[in-house]
XYZ file of C-alpha atoms in Angstrom:
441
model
C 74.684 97.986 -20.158
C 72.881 95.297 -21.663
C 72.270 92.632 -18.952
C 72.859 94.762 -16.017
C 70.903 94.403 -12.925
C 68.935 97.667 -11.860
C 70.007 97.530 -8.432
C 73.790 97.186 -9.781
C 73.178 100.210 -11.520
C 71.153 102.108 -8.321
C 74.570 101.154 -6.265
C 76.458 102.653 -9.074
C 74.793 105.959 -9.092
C 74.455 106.017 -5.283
C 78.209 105.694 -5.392
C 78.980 108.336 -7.659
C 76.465 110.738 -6.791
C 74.884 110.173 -3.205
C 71.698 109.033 -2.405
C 69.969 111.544 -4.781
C 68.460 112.979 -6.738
C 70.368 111.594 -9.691
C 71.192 113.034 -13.059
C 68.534 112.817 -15.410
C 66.425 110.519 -12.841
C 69.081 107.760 -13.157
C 68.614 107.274 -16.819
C 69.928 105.683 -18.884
C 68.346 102.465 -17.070
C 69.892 98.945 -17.817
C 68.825 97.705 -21.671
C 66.703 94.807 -21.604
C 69.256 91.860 -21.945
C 69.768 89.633 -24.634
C 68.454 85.958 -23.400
C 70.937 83.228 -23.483
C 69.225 79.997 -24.795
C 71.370 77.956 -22.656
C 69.730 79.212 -19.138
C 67.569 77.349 -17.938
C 65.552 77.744 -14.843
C 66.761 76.066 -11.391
C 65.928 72.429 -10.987
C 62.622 72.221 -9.742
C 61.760 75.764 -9.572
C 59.733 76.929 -11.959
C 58.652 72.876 -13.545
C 56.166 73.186 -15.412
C 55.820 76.703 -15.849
C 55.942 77.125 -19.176
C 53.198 74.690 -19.889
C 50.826 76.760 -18.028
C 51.883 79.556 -20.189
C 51.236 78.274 -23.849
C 53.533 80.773 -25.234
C 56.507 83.334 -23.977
C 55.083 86.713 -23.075
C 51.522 85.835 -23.473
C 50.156 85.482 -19.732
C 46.592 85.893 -19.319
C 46.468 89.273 -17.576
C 46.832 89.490 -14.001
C 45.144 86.064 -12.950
C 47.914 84.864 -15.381
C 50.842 87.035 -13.855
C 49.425 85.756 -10.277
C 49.806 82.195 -11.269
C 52.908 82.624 -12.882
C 54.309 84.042 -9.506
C 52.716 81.569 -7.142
C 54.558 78.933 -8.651
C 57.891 80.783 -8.935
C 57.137 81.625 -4.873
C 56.633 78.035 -4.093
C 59.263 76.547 -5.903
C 62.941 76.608 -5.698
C 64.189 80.148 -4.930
C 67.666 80.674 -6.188
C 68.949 83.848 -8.264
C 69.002 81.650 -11.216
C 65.219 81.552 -11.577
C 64.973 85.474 -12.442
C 66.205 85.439 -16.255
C 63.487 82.702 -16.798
C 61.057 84.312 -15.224
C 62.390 87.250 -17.484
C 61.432 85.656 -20.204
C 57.861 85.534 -19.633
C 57.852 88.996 -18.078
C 58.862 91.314 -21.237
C 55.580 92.322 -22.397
C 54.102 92.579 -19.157
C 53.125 96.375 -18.023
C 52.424 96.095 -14.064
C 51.141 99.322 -13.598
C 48.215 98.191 -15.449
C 47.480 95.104 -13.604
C 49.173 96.338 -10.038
C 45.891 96.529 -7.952
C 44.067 93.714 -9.117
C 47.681 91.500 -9.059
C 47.663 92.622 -5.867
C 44.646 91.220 -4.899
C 44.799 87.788 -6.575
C 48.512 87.282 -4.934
C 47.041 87.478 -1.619
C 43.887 85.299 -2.211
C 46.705 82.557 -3.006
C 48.402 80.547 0.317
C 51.879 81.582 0.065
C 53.537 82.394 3.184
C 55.171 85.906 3.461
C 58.682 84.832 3.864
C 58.845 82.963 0.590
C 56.677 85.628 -1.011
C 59.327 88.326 0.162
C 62.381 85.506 -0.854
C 60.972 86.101 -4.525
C 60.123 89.791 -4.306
C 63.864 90.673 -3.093
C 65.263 88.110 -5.646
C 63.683 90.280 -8.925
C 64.549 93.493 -6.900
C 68.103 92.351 -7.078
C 68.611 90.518 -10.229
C 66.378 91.744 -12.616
C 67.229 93.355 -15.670
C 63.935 94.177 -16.868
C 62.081 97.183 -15.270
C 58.748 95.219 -15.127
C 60.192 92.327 -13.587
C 61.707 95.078 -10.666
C 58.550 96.682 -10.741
C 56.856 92.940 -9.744
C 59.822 92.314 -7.300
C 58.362 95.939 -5.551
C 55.039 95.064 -5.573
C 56.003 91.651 -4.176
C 57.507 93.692 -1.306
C 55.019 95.928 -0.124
C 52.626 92.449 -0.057
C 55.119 90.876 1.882
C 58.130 92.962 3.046
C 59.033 94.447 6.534
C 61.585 96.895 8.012
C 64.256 94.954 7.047
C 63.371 96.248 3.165
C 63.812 100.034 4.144
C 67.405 100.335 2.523
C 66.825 98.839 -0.526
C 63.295 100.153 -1.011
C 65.102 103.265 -0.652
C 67.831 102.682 -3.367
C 65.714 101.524 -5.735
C 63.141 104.071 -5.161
C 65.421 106.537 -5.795
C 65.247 105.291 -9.835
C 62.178 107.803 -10.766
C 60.845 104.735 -13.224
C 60.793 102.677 -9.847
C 59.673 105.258 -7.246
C 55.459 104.974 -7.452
C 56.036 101.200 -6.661
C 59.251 101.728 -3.919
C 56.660 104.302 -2.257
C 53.624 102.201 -2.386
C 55.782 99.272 -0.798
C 57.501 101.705 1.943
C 53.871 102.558 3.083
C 52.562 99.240 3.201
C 55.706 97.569 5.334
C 57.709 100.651 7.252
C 56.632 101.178 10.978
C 56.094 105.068 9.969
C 55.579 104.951 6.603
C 55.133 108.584 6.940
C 58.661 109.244 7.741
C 59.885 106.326 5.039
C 58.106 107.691 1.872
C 59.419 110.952 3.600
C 63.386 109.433 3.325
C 62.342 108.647 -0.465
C 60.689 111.763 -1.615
C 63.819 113.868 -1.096
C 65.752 111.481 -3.307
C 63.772 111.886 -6.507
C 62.707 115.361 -8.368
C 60.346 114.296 -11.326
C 56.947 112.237 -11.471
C 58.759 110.404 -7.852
C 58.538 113.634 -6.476
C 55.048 113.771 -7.287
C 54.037 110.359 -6.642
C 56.242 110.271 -3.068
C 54.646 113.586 -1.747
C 50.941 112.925 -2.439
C 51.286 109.672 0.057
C 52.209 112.680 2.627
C 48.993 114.343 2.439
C 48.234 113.741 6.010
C 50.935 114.165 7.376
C 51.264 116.014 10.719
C 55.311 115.641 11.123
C 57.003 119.287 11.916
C 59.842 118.090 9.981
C 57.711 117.365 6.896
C 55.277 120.263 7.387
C 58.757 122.589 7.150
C 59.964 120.516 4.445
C 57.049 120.966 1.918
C 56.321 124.391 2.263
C 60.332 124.835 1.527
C 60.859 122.866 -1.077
C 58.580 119.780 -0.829
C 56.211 120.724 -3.359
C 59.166 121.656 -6.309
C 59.555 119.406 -8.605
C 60.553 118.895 -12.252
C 56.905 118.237 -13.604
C 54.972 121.480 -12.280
C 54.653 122.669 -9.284
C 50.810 122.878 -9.475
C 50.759 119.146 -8.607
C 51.746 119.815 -5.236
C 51.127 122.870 -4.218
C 47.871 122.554 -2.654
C 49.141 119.355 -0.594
C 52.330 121.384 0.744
C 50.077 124.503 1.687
C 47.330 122.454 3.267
C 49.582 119.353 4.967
C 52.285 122.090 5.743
C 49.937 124.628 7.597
C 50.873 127.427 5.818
C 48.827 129.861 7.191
C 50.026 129.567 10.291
C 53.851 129.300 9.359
C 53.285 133.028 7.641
C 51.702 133.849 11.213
C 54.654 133.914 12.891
C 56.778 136.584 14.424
C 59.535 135.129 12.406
C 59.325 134.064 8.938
C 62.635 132.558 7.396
C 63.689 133.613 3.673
C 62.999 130.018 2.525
C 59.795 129.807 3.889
C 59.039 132.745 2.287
C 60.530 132.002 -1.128
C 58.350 128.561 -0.285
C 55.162 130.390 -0.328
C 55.959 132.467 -3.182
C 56.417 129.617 -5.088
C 53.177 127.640 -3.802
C 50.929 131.151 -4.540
C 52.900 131.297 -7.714
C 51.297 127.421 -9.019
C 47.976 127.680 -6.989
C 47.303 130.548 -9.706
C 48.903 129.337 -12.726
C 46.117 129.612 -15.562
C 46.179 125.811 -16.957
C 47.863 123.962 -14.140
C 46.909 120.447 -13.783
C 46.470 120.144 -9.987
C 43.741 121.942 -7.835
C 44.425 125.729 -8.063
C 44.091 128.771 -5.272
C 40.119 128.069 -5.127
C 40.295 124.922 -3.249
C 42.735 126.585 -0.872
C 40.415 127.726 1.858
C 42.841 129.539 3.753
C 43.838 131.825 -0.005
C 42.884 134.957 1.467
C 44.428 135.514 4.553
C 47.345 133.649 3.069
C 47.546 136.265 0.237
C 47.393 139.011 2.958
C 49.887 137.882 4.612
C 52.305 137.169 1.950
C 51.668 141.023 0.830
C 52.242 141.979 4.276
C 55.703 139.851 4.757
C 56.887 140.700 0.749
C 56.571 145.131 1.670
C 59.065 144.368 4.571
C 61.802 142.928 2.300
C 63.976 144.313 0.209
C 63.219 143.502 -3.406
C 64.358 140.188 -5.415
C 62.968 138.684 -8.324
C 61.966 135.520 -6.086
C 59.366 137.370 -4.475
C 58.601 140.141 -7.173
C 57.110 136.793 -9.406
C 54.950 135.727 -6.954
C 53.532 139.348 -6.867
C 53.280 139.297 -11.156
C 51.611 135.117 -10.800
C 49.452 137.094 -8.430
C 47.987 140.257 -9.539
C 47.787 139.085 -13.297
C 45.509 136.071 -11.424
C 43.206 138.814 -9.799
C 43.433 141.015 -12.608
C 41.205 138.084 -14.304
C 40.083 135.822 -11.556
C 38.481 132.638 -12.281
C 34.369 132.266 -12.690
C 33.216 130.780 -8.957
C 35.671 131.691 -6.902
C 34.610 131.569 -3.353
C 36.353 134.434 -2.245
C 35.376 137.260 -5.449
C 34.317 139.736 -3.118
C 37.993 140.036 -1.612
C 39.397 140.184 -5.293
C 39.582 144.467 -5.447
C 41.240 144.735 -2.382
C 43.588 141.999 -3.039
C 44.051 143.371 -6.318
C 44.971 146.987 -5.285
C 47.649 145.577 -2.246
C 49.219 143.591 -4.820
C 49.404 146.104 -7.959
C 50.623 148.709 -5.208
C 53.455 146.368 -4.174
C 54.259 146.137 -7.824
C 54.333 149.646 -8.554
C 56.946 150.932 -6.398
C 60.234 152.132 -8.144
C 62.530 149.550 -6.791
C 60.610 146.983 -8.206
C 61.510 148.430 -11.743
C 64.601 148.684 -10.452
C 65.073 145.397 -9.452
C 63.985 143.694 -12.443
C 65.813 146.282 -14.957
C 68.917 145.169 -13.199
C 68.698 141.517 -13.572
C 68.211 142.544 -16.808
C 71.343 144.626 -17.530
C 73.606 141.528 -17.237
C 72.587 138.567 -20.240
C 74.973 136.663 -18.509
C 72.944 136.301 -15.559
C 71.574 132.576 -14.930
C 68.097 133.886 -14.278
C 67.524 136.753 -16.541
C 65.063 134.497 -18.401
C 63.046 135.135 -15.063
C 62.740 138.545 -14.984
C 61.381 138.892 -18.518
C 57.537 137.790 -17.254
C 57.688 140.602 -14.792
C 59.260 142.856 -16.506
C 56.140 142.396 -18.906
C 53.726 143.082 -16.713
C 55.107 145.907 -15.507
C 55.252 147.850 -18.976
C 58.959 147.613 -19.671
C 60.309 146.923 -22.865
C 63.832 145.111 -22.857
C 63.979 144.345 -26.440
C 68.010 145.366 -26.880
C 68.313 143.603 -22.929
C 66.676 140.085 -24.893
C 68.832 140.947 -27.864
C 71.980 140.987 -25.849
C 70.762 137.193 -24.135
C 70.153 136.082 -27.656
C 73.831 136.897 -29.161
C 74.856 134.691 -26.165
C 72.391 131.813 -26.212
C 70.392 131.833 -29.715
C 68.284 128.742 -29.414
C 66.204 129.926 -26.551
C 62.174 129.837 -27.447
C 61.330 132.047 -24.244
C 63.814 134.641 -25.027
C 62.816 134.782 -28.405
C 58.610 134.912 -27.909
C 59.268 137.566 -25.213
C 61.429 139.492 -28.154
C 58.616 139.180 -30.737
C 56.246 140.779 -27.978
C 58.125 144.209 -28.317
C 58.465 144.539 -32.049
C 56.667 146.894 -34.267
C 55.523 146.509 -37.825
C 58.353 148.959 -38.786
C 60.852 146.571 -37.092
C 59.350 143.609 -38.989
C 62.729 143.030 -41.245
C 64.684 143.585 -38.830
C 63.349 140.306 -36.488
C 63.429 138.164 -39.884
C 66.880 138.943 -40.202
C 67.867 138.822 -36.823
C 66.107 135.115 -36.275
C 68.026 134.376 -40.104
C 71.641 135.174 -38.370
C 71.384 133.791 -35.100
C 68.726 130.611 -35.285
C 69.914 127.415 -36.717
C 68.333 126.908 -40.376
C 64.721 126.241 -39.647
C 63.968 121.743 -40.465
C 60.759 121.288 -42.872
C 58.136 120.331 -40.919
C 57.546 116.111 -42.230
C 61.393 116.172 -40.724
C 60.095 113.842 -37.668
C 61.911 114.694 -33.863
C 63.789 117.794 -34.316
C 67.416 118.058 -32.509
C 66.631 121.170 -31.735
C 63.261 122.016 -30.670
C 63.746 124.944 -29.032
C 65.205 126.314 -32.039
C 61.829 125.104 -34.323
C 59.338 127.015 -31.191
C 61.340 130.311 -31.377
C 61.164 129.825 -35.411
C 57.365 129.535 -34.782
C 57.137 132.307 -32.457
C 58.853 134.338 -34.974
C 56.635 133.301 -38.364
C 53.362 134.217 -35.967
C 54.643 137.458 -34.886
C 55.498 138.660 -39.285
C 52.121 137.018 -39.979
C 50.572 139.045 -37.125
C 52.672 142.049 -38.501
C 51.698 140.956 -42.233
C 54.757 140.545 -43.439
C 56.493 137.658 -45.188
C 59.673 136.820 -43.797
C 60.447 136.387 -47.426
C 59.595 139.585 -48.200
């Protein structure tokens, strides 16, 4: 791919595959190219440049980057300026510099139409990410409604989306709605970065859309789960007469990261509307029929109150909460439920009925067995397994782990090809040291 444009290869995948999300965030992104000596920058355009510069890719921060660009803006602007410009871009990290490039490009008096000339120019030739990453910031300095498409499609590349977003919001008549357009494209850190600009937001169509599926993404969930249950009103979508199945799955799954142990956003004790909310989402879950998607939001849930966190506002309503929720939990068809995801390894989610089926005292040690004889390198499966053995059964997980596991690596080895295979290994050595017994022995 080596001297590919990036928005050649956006229009490919947007071709083949929609207007996203894209496999694997639209990676592999375009190599950076391999310079040919004879181009040479457009007459005119960029004369002089290089003198300012004293060497290639040693620009004097942002004031340098700023001056680099000013000249570039009021020179020549053809598409044959970008791989010289290139050049001097390929140790240059914008994110770094963004804000304060920012500022120093519009202390300089270029006019917006040839700053937006330049910004669209990178955007569509360049074959470096920093250099597209420039052309974006360019945009949202200078760029208008006309920019919504491509902002979009290049957005829409995960290592492009924080800049396509900040751009969309700084040049789209309702940015809400634009960075809205984007956010549904893109499922990692985009996701992330997209939905936090939507904080605000007081849309119906957003507001439905986070609490549904908004706040997934393939980070963690905890990053967003406090936006999409405060921007998306949640308390008073589970107050209705009528609450869909995806709105309830929805708030399953925001409960389910506003009490995750270690998450890295702000958990259920920032969330002033928790209790009622939890209530509510007892009240809704006892009038369903069981499923797994709402029997882990009861498990995130009760093993959270079982040890709440020191300060939280609301202690006094823990017991009660506590009670509802390990009453829920206790009634047969829950067992049921979970047992019988459980009876099939060739189900695509038993792996997510083994934390419930934890919690609820169940031991599916020949169920996990079964999985494993299927699909051996699985670290879950296997520290789940190691939970149910006994020191008599010590052996028989060595030799179990020896038959099925790829040869463990030795540990100076470097990247591993398969790491999943070295964690279950681990999970297995701590459970025969726990159990102490060599697997040697």
């Amino acid at each position: 791919m080596s001297g590919s444009t990036f928005f050649s290869h956006a229009l490919s995948l947007a071709a083949l595959y929609g207007p996203g999300p894209w496999p694997d965030e639209g990676n592999p992104l375009p190599d950076e190219p391999e310079h040919d000596d004879g181009l040479r920058f457009a007459p005119g355009a960029l004369e002089g440049m290089l003198s300012h510069h004293l060497a290639r890719n040693r620009l004097d921060g942002a004031s340098g980057l700023a001056e680099l660009l000013a000249e570039a803006a009021n020179g020549e602007l053809v598409p044959a300026i970008v791989p010289g410009l290139e050049r001097c871009l390929e140790d240059v990290n914008v994110a770094e510099m963004s804000d304060e490039l920012s500022g120093l490009l519009e202390q300089r008096a270029i006019s917006d139409d040839r700053v937006r000339e330049l910004a669209r120019l990178l955007v569509e030739g360049g074959t470096l990410r920093e250099s597209v990453k420039i052309g974006l910031l360019l945009l949202g300095l200078s760029g208008d409604d006309r920019d919504r498409e491509l902002l979009l499609l290049m957005g829409a590349l995960e290592e492009l989306t924080l800049f396509a977003v900040l751009a969309l919001w700084r040049t789209q008549p309702d940015p809400h709605r634009a960075v809205f357009d984007l956010a549904r494209r893109v499922r990692g850190w985009g996701r992330v970065q997209a939905v936090e600009r939507l904080a605000d937001s007081r849309d119906p169509e957003i507001k439905s859309w986070l609490l549904r599926d908004g706040f997934r993404n393939d980070v963690m969930d905890e990053y967003l789960a406090l936006t999409a249950a405060v921007t998306g009103g949640l308390r008073d979508a589970l107050s209705a007469a009528v609450v869909d199945d995806d709105l309830l799955d929805g708030a399953g799954g925001i409960l389910t990261a506003l009490v995750a142990e270690y998450g890295p956003g702000d958990g259920i004790e920032y969330y002033l509307d928790a209790v009622p909310v939890l209530w509510r989402y007892a009240e809704l879950v006892a009038a369903r029929e069981p499923c797994l998607r709402t029997i882990r939001p009861l498990v995130a849930v009760l093993s959270f109150l079982d040890n709440p966190i020191d300060g939280l506002p609301w202690r006094f309503d823990v017991p009660a909460l506590r009670d509802r929720y390990a009453e829920l939990l206790a009634r047969p068809e829950i067992t049921q439920t979970v047992l019988a995801h459980l009876a099939d390894p060739a189900r695509t989610d038993f792996l997510d009925a083994l934390w419930p089926a934890n919690v609820l005292g169940l031991r599916p040690r020949d169920q996990i067995v079964a999985y494993l004889e299927r699909s051996p390198v699985s670290f879950f499966a296997w520290s789940h397994l190691c939970k149910y053995v006994d020191p008599c059964d010590a052996h028989w997980l060595a030799d179990l782990a020896e038959r099925l596991l790829p040869p463990e690596q030795p540990p100076d080895t470097g990247i591993r090809r398969h790491l999943n295979a070295d964690l279950a290994w681990r999970s297995v050595r701590d459970r025969l040291r726990e159990l102490s017994v060599s697997r040697d022995s």
